[in-house]
Tab-separated table of C-alpha atoms and ligand atoms in Angstrom:
chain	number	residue	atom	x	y	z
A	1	UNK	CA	21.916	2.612	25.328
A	2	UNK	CA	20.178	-0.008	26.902
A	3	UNK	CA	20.426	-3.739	25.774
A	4	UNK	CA	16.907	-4.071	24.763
A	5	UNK	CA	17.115	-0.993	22.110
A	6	UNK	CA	20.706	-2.129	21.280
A	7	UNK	CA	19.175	-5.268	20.168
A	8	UNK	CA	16.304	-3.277	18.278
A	9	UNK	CA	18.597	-1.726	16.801
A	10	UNK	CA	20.750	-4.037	15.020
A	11	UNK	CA	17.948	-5.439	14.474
A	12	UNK	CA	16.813	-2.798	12.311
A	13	UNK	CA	19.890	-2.554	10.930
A	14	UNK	CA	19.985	-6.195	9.148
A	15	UNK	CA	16.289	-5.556	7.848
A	16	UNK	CA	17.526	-2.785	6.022
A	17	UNK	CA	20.634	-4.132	4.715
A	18	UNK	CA	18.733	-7.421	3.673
A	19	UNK	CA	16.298	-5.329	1.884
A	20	UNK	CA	18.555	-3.134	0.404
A	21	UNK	CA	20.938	-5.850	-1.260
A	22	UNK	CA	17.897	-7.061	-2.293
A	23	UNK	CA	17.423	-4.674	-4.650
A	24	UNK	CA	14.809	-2.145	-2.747
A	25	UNK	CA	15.246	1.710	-2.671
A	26	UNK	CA	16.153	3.600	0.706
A	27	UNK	CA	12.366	5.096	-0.354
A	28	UNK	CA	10.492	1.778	-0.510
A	29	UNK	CA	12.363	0.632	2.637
A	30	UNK	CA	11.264	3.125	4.432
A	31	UNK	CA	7.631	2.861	3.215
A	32	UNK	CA	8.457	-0.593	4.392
A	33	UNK	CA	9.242	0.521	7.582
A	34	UNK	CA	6.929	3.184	8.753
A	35	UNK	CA	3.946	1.219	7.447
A	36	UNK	CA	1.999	4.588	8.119
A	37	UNK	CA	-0.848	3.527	6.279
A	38	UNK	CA	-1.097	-0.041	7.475
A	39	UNK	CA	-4.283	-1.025	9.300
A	40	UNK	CA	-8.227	-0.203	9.922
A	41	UNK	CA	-10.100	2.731	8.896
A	42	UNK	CA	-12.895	2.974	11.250
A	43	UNK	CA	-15.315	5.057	9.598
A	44	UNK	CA	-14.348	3.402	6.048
A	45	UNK	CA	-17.312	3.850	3.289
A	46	UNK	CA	-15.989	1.162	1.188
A	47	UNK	CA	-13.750	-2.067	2.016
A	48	UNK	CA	-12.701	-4.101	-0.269
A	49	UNK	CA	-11.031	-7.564	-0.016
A	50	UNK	CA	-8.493	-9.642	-2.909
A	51	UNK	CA	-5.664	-11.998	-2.307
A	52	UNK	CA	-3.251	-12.322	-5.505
A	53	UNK	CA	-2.186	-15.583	-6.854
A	54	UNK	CA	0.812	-15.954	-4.256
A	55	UNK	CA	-1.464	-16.617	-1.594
A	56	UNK	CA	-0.829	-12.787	-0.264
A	57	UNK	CA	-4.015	-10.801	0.858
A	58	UNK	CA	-4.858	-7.060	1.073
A	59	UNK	CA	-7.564	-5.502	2.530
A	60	UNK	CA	-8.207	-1.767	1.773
A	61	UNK	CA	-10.210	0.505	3.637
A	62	UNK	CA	-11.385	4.007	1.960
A	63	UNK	CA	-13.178	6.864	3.430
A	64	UNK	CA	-15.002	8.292	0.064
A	65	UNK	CA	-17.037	11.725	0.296
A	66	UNK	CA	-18.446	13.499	-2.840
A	67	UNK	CA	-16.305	11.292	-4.584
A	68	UNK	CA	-13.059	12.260	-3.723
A	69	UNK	CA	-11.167	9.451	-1.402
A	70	UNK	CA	-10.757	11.516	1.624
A	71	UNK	CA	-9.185	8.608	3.383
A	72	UNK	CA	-7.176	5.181	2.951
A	73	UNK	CA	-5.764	2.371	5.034
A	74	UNK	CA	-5.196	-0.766	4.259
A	75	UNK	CA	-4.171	-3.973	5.896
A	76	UNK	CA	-1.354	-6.359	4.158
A	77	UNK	CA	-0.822	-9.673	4.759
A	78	UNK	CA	2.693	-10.342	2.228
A	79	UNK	CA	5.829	-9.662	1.536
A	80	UNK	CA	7.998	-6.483	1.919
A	81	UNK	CA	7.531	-5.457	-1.705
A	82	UNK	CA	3.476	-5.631	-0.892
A	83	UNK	CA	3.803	-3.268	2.074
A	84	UNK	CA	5.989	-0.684	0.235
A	85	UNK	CA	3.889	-0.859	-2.297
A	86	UNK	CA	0.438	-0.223	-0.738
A	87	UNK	CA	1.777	2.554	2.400
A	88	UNK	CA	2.899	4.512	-1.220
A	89	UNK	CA	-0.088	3.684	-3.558
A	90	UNK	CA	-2.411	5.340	0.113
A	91	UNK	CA	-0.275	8.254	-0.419
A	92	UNK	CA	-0.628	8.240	-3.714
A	93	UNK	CA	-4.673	8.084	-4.038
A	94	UNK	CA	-5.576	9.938	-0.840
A	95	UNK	CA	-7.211	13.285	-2.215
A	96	UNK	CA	-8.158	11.835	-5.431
A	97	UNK	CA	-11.273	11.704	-7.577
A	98	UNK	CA	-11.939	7.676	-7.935
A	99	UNK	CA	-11.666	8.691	-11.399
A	100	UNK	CA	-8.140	9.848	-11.042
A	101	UNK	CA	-7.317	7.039	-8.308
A	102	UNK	CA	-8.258	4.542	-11.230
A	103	UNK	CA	-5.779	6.490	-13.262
A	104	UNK	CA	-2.620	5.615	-10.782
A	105	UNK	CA	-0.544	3.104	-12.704
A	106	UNK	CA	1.768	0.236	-11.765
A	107	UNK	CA	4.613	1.830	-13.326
A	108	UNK	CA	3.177	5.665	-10.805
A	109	UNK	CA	3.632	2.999	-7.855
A	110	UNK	CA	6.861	1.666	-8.844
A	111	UNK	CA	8.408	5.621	-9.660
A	112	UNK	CA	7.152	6.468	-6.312
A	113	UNK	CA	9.275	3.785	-4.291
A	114	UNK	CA	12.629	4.590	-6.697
A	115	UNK	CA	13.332	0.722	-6.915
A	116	UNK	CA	12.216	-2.695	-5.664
A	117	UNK	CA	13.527	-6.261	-6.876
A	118	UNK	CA	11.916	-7.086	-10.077
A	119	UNK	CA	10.556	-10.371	-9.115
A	120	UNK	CA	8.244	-7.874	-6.885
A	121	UNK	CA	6.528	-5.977	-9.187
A	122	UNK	CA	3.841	-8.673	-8.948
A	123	UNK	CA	3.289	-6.983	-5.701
A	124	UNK	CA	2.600	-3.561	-7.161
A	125	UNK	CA	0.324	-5.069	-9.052
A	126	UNK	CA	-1.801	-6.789	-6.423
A	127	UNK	CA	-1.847	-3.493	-4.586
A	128	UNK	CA	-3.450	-1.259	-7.951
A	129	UNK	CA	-5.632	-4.177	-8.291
A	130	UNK	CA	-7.426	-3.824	-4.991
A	131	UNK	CA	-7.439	-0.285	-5.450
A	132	UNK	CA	-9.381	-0.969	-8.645
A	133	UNK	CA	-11.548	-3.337	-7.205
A	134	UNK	CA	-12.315	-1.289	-4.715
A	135	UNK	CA	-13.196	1.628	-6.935
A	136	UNK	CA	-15.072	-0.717	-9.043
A	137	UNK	CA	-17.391	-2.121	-5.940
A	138	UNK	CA	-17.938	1.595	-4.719
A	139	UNK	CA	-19.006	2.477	-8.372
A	140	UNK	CA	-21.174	-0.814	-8.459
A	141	UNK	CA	-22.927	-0.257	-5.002
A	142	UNK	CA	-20.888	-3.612	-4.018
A	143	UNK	CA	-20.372	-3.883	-0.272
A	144	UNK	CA	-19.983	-0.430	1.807
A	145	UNK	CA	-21.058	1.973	-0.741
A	146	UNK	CA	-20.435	5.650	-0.108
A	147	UNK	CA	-23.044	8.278	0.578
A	148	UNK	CA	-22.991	10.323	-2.858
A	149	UNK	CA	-21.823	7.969	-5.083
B	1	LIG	FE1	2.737	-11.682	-3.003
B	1	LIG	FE2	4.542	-9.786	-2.866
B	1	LIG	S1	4.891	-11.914	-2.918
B	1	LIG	S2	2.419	-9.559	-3.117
């Protein structure tokens, strides 16, 4: 193994032993990890911006058609609990009605990762909240409104 990955490595070894005697699941460290729905949706009908009183920002990006969110990405800017939290919540509302999206709760989020530190759960609820908002602006015609809604 070279020296470069060795370093990666233990690397990635201390970022998952921090997390986990932090208090966050194998599950949500992963999610932390893979970050698979982290980023830019280019052909996004609706984006929707919020930062949450701790100064961190989200910005989600959903590809809605008939009404059903065929698509979602979004882009974090916070803490490990806020990444978990919104690569699950993606998984979680991709293939939804907006209806049943709006119906995800904090406590869905938090089963979904298994565990996180309970001075983060602040972060699950920034990410539902910009998944509401963003609903809500859709619904509302507010910013990129999808075709059919
Ligand atoms: Fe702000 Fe986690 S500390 S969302």
């Amino acid at each position: 193994m070279s020296e470069v990955s060795n370093v990666l490595n233990n690397d990635l070894k201390t970022t998952k032993e921090l997390l986990s005697s932090s208090g966050y699941s194998d599950k949500a460290i992963q999610y932390y990890l893979d970050k698979k729905n982290m980023g830019v949706l280019d052909d996004a009908t609706q984006v929707s911006e919020l930062t949450g009183h701790c100064g961190d920002t989200m910005k989600i990006f959903l590809k809605i058609d008939d009404g059903i969110i065929r698509d979602a990405k979004i882009q974090v800017l916070g803490c490990p609990g806020a990444i978990a939290a919104a690569m699950a919540a993606m998984d979680m509302i991709k293939g939804k009605t907006l209806d049943d999206a709006l119906k995800v709760t904090d406590r869905d989020i938090f089963r979904e990762l298994e565990d996180i530190p309970d001075q983060k759960q602040h972060c699950i609820r920034l990410t539902n909240k910009i998944i509401e908002k963003a609903i809500n602006d859709c619904k509302s015609g507010n910013g990129n409104s999808p075709k059919g809604e």
